[in-house]
Structures are given as C-alpha cells and as structure tokens.
Amino acid sequence: MNFFADYLVGRYTKLLWDNQLSDPFPAAVGVEQGSALSPILSALYLAPVLWKFHTKRPTDQLIFYVDNRTIIVQSKTWEENLKKLKSFYAVMFQLTSALGLVLEHDKSEAFHFSRKHGDNDPPVDLGYAPHTGSTPLKPNKIWRYLGFFFDRKLLFKEHATRYARKAFLAMGAMLALGNSVRGLKPKHKRLLYRSCIMPIALYGIRLWNYDGARVKGTMKELTKIQRRAAI
C-alpha cells in the first residue's frame, strides 16, 4: 500500500524553463499516460475481471490488450448471437463497476463475421446508452485491431491493399535520398527498400497469402511497388 501511495498520494513536481526552476506544486493526477506503473496496475485490476468472467461464462471469450477489451461470441443464428453479446456486455459492466472501473459505452464497436452470401449485418442493442432502444450500435464494415484490418468474410483484401498503398507512399519519399549522380548508392537504396519498405508491404502476409487464396489483385499492387522501386 505504501508503494502505491508514493505514486498516487502527495505528489509534487517542478517546472524548469531555461535556467528558472519553479516552486513545487501539487501534481495529483493519478497514473498518467506512459507511466511505468500503468501496465502493472492494469494487470492487477483486470486479472480478477478475467477470472470472474470465465467462472461465469466459461464457453465465451474475453481478451484484453491493456485497457482495450474484445468480446467474442459465436452462434448459428444472428438472434442468438445478439442475445449473447448483450448478456456478455452486461456481465462485463457489472464486474468492472464492482472494481470501481468505468466502461465508456460510446467507445464500443461491433463487428460481425459471416461468409454467407447476402447475409445481413444487424445492429446490436447493448442495453446501455447511447447504444440502446432506437439507437443501437451499428457494426463496422472494416475492423482495425492491433494493426490488422478485418473484413466480414476474413478475406483480408482491405488489409493487404492498405499496407501496399502505405508502402508505396513510403517508397516515394526515398526519391529524396539521391539519384544516379549523387546521394546514396544504389546498393544502399536497395538495402533500405528491403529493410524498411518491404516489411510494410508484407505486414500480416500470412493472413491472406496461403494455398487456395485468391490473391491476384493484391499481388498486382505489390508488383507495382516493386516496379516503382526498381525504376
């Protein structure tokens, strides 16, 4: 308790401007962004949430990346899945509230996965404002999670296309490094291309480049990058 109190209670700081140092003043701001204590406290708070949840809902999945939570449920029908999501969210809200944590309902996102042709994309009534009643939570068409872009059919065309374009723009900036007369040597430019541009273009390649995958359009984008780099 004394260890945590050193971070959270009776804190003071000073400001240095050129050679002038201010008097100490209170800085009771809690655990600020980037603090070394932040991930430790997150783990301590979220561990009982995860444990309690899995004792209540052992068949469902709840994963955390620091303070970002992901709820995963699956069913054979949309009606059953929507009920699960709403019930799941209620349990999550009860557990976090009991620990003094706050769920920001307006930051919630929904995403449905389905390979069925012409399938609908139903909204979700979370049971908490603003996503309830006549204003349910509308699912996203593309879901970005930890740098990966998911589409509803898990084809990852959007993911591959976005990173191919990002690599193309980054490669265009390499023109400022020199030409055939001055600047970096071609050997060094090649090294930069392979070490800096290619990892961007091929980020998450195992998601979409596998046996049987239709990658003709995506490979065409990568070919453009390769040709531009050679020129």
mmCIF file of C-alpha atoms in Angstrom:
data_model
loop_
_atom_site.group_PDB
_atom_site.id
_atom_site.type_symbol
_atom_site.label_atom_id
_atom_site.label_comp_id
_atom_site.label_asym_id
_atom_site.label_seq_id
_atom_site.Cartn_x
_atom_site.Cartn_y
_atom_site.Cartn_z
ATOM 1 C CA MET A 1 0.000 0.000 0.000
ATOM 2 C CA ASN A 2 2.843 2.410 0.826
ATOM 3 C CA PHE A 3 4.471 1.629 -2.505
ATOM 4 C CA PHE A 4 1.338 2.623 -4.465
ATOM 5 C CA ALA A 5 0.761 5.635 -2.219
ATOM 6 C CA ASP A 6 4.116 7.030 -3.345
ATOM 7 C CA TYR A 7 2.728 7.203 -6.879
ATOM 8 C CA LEU A 8 -0.801 8.355 -6.145
ATOM 9 C CA VAL A 9 -0.790 10.483 -2.966
ATOM 10 C CA GLY A 10 1.059 13.663 -2.032
ATOM 11 C CA ARG A 11 2.865 14.074 -5.338
ATOM 12 C CA TYR A 12 4.620 17.339 -6.231
ATOM 13 C CA THR A 13 6.503 18.497 -9.288
ATOM 14 C CA LYS A 14 8.560 21.446 -10.548
ATOM 15 C CA LEU A 15 8.815 23.118 -13.944
ATOM 16 C CA LEU A 16 12.154 24.131 -15.446
ATOM 17 C CA TRP A 17 12.146 26.909 -18.065
ATOM 18 C CA ASP A 18 15.619 27.806 -19.337
ATOM 19 C CA ASN A 19 17.501 28.353 -16.067
ATOM 20 C CA GLN A 20 14.484 29.152 -13.897
ATOM 21 C CA LEU A 21 13.052 26.429 -11.650
ATOM 22 C CA SER A 22 9.562 26.891 -10.219
ATOM 23 C CA ASP A 23 8.496 26.170 -6.663
ATOM 24 C CA PRO A 24 6.983 22.724 -6.038
ATOM 25 C CA PHE A 25 3.231 22.464 -6.653
ATOM 26 C CA PRO A 26 0.744 19.567 -6.254
ATOM 27 C CA ALA A 27 0.524 17.045 -9.120
ATOM 28 C CA ALA A 28 -2.225 14.680 -8.012
ATOM 29 C CA VAL A 29 -3.073 13.446 -11.497
ATOM 30 C CA GLY A 30 -3.178 9.719 -10.788
ATOM 31 C CA VAL A 31 -1.311 7.394 -13.128
ATOM 32 C CA GLU A 32 -0.519 9.471 -16.204
ATOM 33 C CA GLN A 33 -0.177 8.134 -19.727
ATOM 34 C CA GLY A 34 3.167 6.398 -20.203
ATOM 35 C CA SER A 35 3.814 5.821 -16.513
ATOM 36 C CA ALA A 36 5.802 2.707 -15.633
ATOM 37 C CA LEU A 37 3.093 1.874 -13.106
ATOM 38 C CA SER A 38 0.279 1.941 -15.682
ATOM 39 C CA PRO A 39 0.690 -1.601 -17.146
ATOM 40 C CA ILE A 40 1.213 -3.051 -13.654
ATOM 41 C CA LEU A 41 -1.991 -1.517 -12.316
ATOM 42 C CA SER A 42 -3.870 -2.552 -15.465
ATOM 43 C CA ALA A 43 -2.843 -6.180 -14.962
ATOM 44 C CA LEU A 44 -3.758 -6.105 -11.254
ATOM 45 C CA TYR A 45 -7.199 -4.638 -11.955
ATOM 46 C CA LEU A 46 -8.052 -6.758 -14.981
ATOM 47 C CA ALA A 47 -6.873 -10.143 -13.676
ATOM 48 C CA PRO A 48 -9.873 -10.558 -11.307
ATOM 49 C CA VAL A 49 -12.217 -9.366 -14.079
ATOM 50 C CA LEU A 50 -10.943 -12.074 -16.414
ATOM 51 C CA TRP A 51 -11.011 -14.756 -13.709
ATOM 52 C CA LYS A 52 -14.519 -13.881 -12.529
ATOM 53 C CA PHE A 53 -15.861 -13.640 -16.053
ATOM 54 C CA HIS A 54 -14.597 -17.052 -17.083
ATOM 55 C CA THR A 55 -16.163 -18.593 -13.970
ATOM 56 C CA LYS A 56 -19.499 -17.065 -15.016
ATOM 57 C CA ARG A 57 -19.198 -17.606 -18.799
ATOM 58 C CA PRO A 58 -16.700 -20.445 -19.391
ATOM 59 C CA THR A 59 -17.811 -21.014 -23.017
ATOM 60 C CA ASP A 60 -17.311 -17.402 -24.188
ATOM 61 C CA GLN A 61 -14.111 -15.478 -24.783
ATOM 62 C CA LEU A 62 -12.868 -12.232 -23.276
ATOM 63 C CA ILE A 63 -9.427 -10.877 -24.152
ATOM 64 C CA PHE A 64 -7.670 -7.689 -23.090
ATOM 65 C CA TYR A 65 -4.855 -5.626 -24.553
ATOM 66 C CA VAL A 66 -4.131 -3.211 -21.668
ATOM 67 C CA ASP A 67 -7.470 -1.350 -21.356
ATOM 68 C CA ASN A 68 -8.930 -2.454 -24.706
ATOM 69 C CA ARG A 69 -11.281 -5.391 -24.330
ATOM 70 C CA THR A 70 -12.567 -7.725 -27.021
ATOM 71 C CA ILE A 71 -15.702 -9.816 -26.524
ATOM 72 C CA ILE A 72 -16.034 -12.863 -28.778
ATOM 73 C CA VAL A 73 -19.178 -14.960 -29.131
ATOM 74 C CA GLN A 74 -20.372 -17.272 -31.890
ATOM 75 C CA SER A 75 -23.716 -18.832 -32.757
ATOM 76 C CA LYS A 76 -25.591 -20.390 -35.647
ATOM 77 C CA THR A 77 -28.136 -17.534 -35.863
ATOM 78 C CA TRP A 78 -27.939 -13.749 -35.550
ATOM 79 C CA GLU A 79 -30.724 -13.666 -32.958
ATOM 80 C CA GLU A 80 -28.853 -15.996 -30.629
ATOM 81 C CA ASN A 81 -25.572 -14.157 -31.149
ATOM 82 C CA LEU A 82 -27.087 -10.729 -30.401
ATOM 83 C CA LYS A 83 -28.578 -12.042 -27.158
ATOM 84 C CA LYS A 84 -25.195 -13.434 -26.156
ATOM 85 C CA LEU A 85 -23.449 -10.142 -26.873
ATOM 86 C CA LYS A 86 -25.952 -8.142 -24.818
ATOM 87 C CA SER A 87 -25.758 -10.574 -21.894
ATOM 88 C CA PHE A 88 -21.963 -10.700 -22.184
ATOM 89 C CA TYR A 89 -21.699 -6.919 -22.080
ATOM 90 C CA ALA A 90 -23.954 -6.725 -19.003
ATOM 91 C CA VAL A 91 -21.733 -9.161 -17.107
ATOM 92 C CA MET A 92 -18.682 -7.158 -18.158
ATOM 93 C CA PHE A 93 -20.291 -3.932 -16.924
ATOM 94 C CA GLN A 94 -21.188 -5.461 -13.547
ATOM 95 C CA LEU A 95 -17.671 -6.797 -12.977
ATOM 96 C CA THR A 96 -15.888 -3.570 -13.910
ATOM 97 C CA SER A 97 -18.304 -1.444 -11.875
ATOM 98 C CA ALA A 98 -17.719 -3.641 -8.816
ATOM 99 C CA LEU A 99 -13.985 -2.879 -9.093
ATOM 100 C CA GLY A 100 -14.526 0.859 -9.476
ATOM 101 C CA LEU A 101 -13.675 0.868 -13.188
ATOM 102 C CA VAL A 102 -15.630 2.725 -15.886
ATOM 103 C CA LEU A 103 -16.820 1.329 -19.218
ATOM 104 C CA GLU A 104 -17.116 4.054 -21.852
ATOM 105 C CA HIS A 105 -20.166 2.782 -23.732
ATOM 106 C CA ASP A 106 -19.871 5.353 -26.521
ATOM 107 C CA LYS A 107 -16.445 3.938 -27.492
ATOM 108 C CA SER A 108 -17.782 0.418 -28.040
ATOM 109 C CA GLU A 109 -17.516 -1.076 -31.513
ATOM 110 C CA ALA A 110 -19.255 -4.084 -33.036
ATOM 111 C CA PHE A 111 -18.229 -6.355 -35.872
ATOM 112 C CA HIS A 112 -19.931 -9.447 -37.315
ATOM 113 C CA PHE A 113 -18.164 -12.216 -39.221
ATOM 114 C CA SER A 114 -20.120 -14.196 -41.803
ATOM 115 C CA ARG A 115 -19.226 -15.914 -45.065
ATOM 116 C CA LYS A 116 -22.846 -16.432 -46.081
ATOM 117 C CA HIS A 117 -23.615 -14.673 -49.373
ATOM 118 C CA GLY A 118 -26.027 -11.759 -48.997
ATOM 119 C CA ASP A 119 -26.156 -12.108 -45.208
ATOM 120 C CA ASN A 120 -27.350 -9.095 -43.223
ATOM 121 C CA ASP A 121 -25.297 -7.098 -40.737
ATOM 122 C CA PRO A 122 -27.660 -6.500 -37.775
ATOM 123 C CA PRO A 123 -27.136 -3.720 -35.182
ATOM 124 C CA VAL A 124 -26.542 -4.539 -31.522
ATOM 125 C CA ASP A 125 -28.627 -3.283 -28.588
ATOM 126 C CA LEU A 126 -26.100 -3.183 -25.732
ATOM 127 C CA GLY A 127 -28.710 -2.193 -23.168
ATOM 128 C CA TYR A 128 -26.743 0.915 -22.144
ATOM 129 C CA ALA A 129 -26.970 4.432 -23.554
ATOM 130 C CA PRO A 130 -26.217 5.586 -26.170
ATOM 131 C CA HIS A 131 -26.431 2.139 -27.821
ATOM 132 C CA THR A 132 -29.914 1.055 -26.825
ATOM 133 C CA GLY A 133 -33.520 1.293 -27.995
ATOM 134 C CA SER A 134 -33.849 3.273 -31.234
ATOM 135 C CA THR A 135 -30.094 3.992 -31.405
ATOM 136 C CA PRO A 136 -28.380 0.566 -31.352
ATOM 137 C CA LEU A 137 -24.698 0.032 -32.073
ATOM 138 C CA LYS A 138 -24.161 -0.326 -35.825
ATOM 139 C CA PRO A 139 -21.444 -2.801 -36.857
ATOM 140 C CA ASN A 140 -18.400 -1.577 -38.781
ATOM 141 C CA LYS A 141 -17.682 -2.787 -42.297
ATOM 142 C CA ILE A 142 -13.930 -2.901 -41.646
ATOM 143 C CA TRP A 143 -12.489 -3.565 -38.191
ATOM 144 C CA ARG A 144 -8.966 -2.435 -37.287
ATOM 145 C CA TYR A 145 -7.453 -4.299 -34.350
ATOM 146 C CA LEU A 146 -3.774 -4.118 -33.333
ATOM 147 C CA GLY A 147 -2.717 -3.065 -36.815
ATOM 148 C CA PHE A 148 -4.774 -5.670 -38.704
ATOM 149 C CA PHE A 149 -7.803 -4.838 -40.861
ATOM 150 C CA PHE A 150 -10.581 -7.424 -40.745
ATOM 151 C CA ASP A 151 -13.434 -7.724 -43.234
ATOM 152 C CA ARG A 152 -16.616 -9.714 -42.642
ATOM 153 C CA LYS A 153 -15.532 -12.708 -44.745
ATOM 154 C CA LEU A 154 -11.943 -12.747 -43.484
ATOM 155 C CA LEU A 155 -10.544 -12.293 -46.985
ATOM 156 C CA PHE A 156 -8.138 -9.553 -45.802
ATOM 157 C CA LYS A 157 -8.234 -7.739 -49.152
ATOM 158 C CA GLU A 158 -8.631 -4.409 -47.364
ATOM 159 C CA HIS A 159 -5.693 -5.188 -45.089
ATOM 160 C CA ALA A 160 -3.341 -6.109 -47.934
ATOM 161 C CA THR A 161 -4.422 -3.150 -50.090
ATOM 162 C CA ARG A 162 -3.956 -0.585 -47.304
ATOM 163 C CA TYR A 163 -0.451 -1.745 -46.459
ATOM 164 C CA ALA A 164 0.509 -1.929 -50.132
ATOM 165 C CA ARG A 165 -0.532 1.717 -50.563
ATOM 166 C CA LYS A 166 1.258 2.712 -47.368
ATOM 167 C CA ALA A 167 4.441 1.086 -48.631
ATOM 168 C CA PHE A 168 4.039 2.814 -51.996
ATOM 169 C CA LEU A 169 3.866 6.243 -50.330
ATOM 170 C CA ALA A 170 6.843 5.480 -48.087
ATOM 171 C CA MET A 171 8.851 4.354 -51.093
ATOM 172 C CA GLY A 172 8.070 7.606 -52.923
ATOM 173 C CA ALA A 173 9.799 9.502 -50.138
ATOM 174 C CA MET A 174 13.010 7.587 -50.880
ATOM 175 C CA LEU A 175 13.468 9.661 -54.047
ATOM 176 C CA ALA A 176 14.802 12.430 -51.811
ATOM 177 C CA LEU A 177 17.742 10.247 -50.822
ATOM 178 C CA GLY A 178 19.523 10.854 -54.119
ATOM 179 C CA ASN A 179 19.741 9.922 -57.795
ATOM 180 C CA SER A 180 22.200 8.167 -60.101
ATOM 181 C CA VAL A 181 24.669 11.063 -59.806
ATOM 182 C CA ARG A 182 24.688 11.945 -56.111
ATOM 183 C CA GLY A 183 23.259 10.800 -52.808
ATOM 184 C CA LEU A 184 23.043 7.235 -51.577
ATOM 185 C CA LYS A 185 24.474 4.461 -53.683
ATOM 186 C CA PRO A 186 22.036 2.037 -55.373
ATOM 187 C CA LYS A 187 23.293 -0.736 -53.090
ATOM 188 C CA HIS A 188 22.295 1.278 -50.010
ATOM 189 C CA LYS A 189 18.926 2.211 -51.505
ATOM 190 C CA ARG A 190 18.245 -1.451 -52.146
ATOM 191 C CA LEU A 191 19.122 -2.238 -48.534
ATOM 192 C CA LEU A 192 16.737 0.476 -47.297
ATOM 193 C CA TYR A 193 13.976 -0.807 -49.579
ATOM 194 C CA ARG A 194 14.321 -4.379 -48.352
ATOM 195 C CA SER A 195 14.614 -3.427 -44.667
ATOM 196 C CA CYS A 196 12.112 -0.533 -44.469
ATOM 197 C CA ILE A 197 9.594 -0.753 -47.330
ATOM 198 C CA MET A 198 9.083 -4.487 -47.800
ATOM 199 C CA PRO A 199 8.136 -5.119 -44.116
ATOM 200 C CA ILE A 200 5.356 -2.532 -44.526
ATOM 201 C CA ALA A 201 4.037 -4.032 -47.767
ATOM 202 C CA LEU A 202 4.135 -7.595 -46.415
ATOM 203 C CA TYR A 203 2.845 -6.872 -42.903
ATOM 204 C CA GLY A 204 0.442 -9.670 -41.971
ATOM 205 C CA ILE A 205 1.069 -11.536 -45.238
ATOM 206 C CA ARG A 206 0.258 -14.889 -43.634
ATOM 207 C CA LEU A 207 -3.331 -13.720 -43.172
ATOM 208 C CA TRP A 208 -4.069 -13.550 -46.896
ATOM 209 C CA ASN A 209 -1.310 -15.406 -48.796
ATOM 210 C CA TYR A 210 -1.977 -19.118 -48.348
ATOM 211 C CA ASP A 211 -2.761 -22.136 -50.531
ATOM 212 C CA GLY A 212 -6.003 -21.621 -52.421
ATOM 213 C CA ALA A 213 -6.339 -17.911 -51.610
ATOM 214 C CA ARG A 214 -7.359 -15.549 -54.412
ATOM 215 C CA VAL A 215 -4.562 -13.001 -54.303
ATOM 216 C CA LYS A 216 -4.233 -11.933 -57.938
ATOM 217 C CA GLY A 217 -5.391 -8.343 -57.274
ATOM 218 C CA THR A 218 -3.223 -7.977 -54.193
ATOM 219 C CA MET A 219 -0.132 -9.322 -55.928
ATOM 220 C CA LYS A 220 -0.735 -6.798 -58.713
ATOM 221 C CA GLU A 221 -0.483 -3.973 -56.151
ATOM 222 C CA LEU A 222 2.786 -5.398 -54.822
ATOM 223 C CA THR A 223 4.148 -5.726 -58.345
ATOM 224 C CA LYS A 224 3.543 -2.010 -58.892
ATOM 225 C CA ILE A 225 5.577 -1.226 -55.787
ATOM 226 C CA GLN A 226 8.407 -3.494 -56.931
ATOM 227 C CA ARG A 227 8.487 -1.931 -60.390
ATOM 228 C CA ARG A 228 8.454 1.606 -58.990
ATOM 229 C CA ALA A 229 11.278 0.707 -56.613
ATOM 230 C CA ALA A 230 13.367 -0.681 -59.473
ATOM 231 C CA ILE A 231 12.856 2.488 -61.522
#
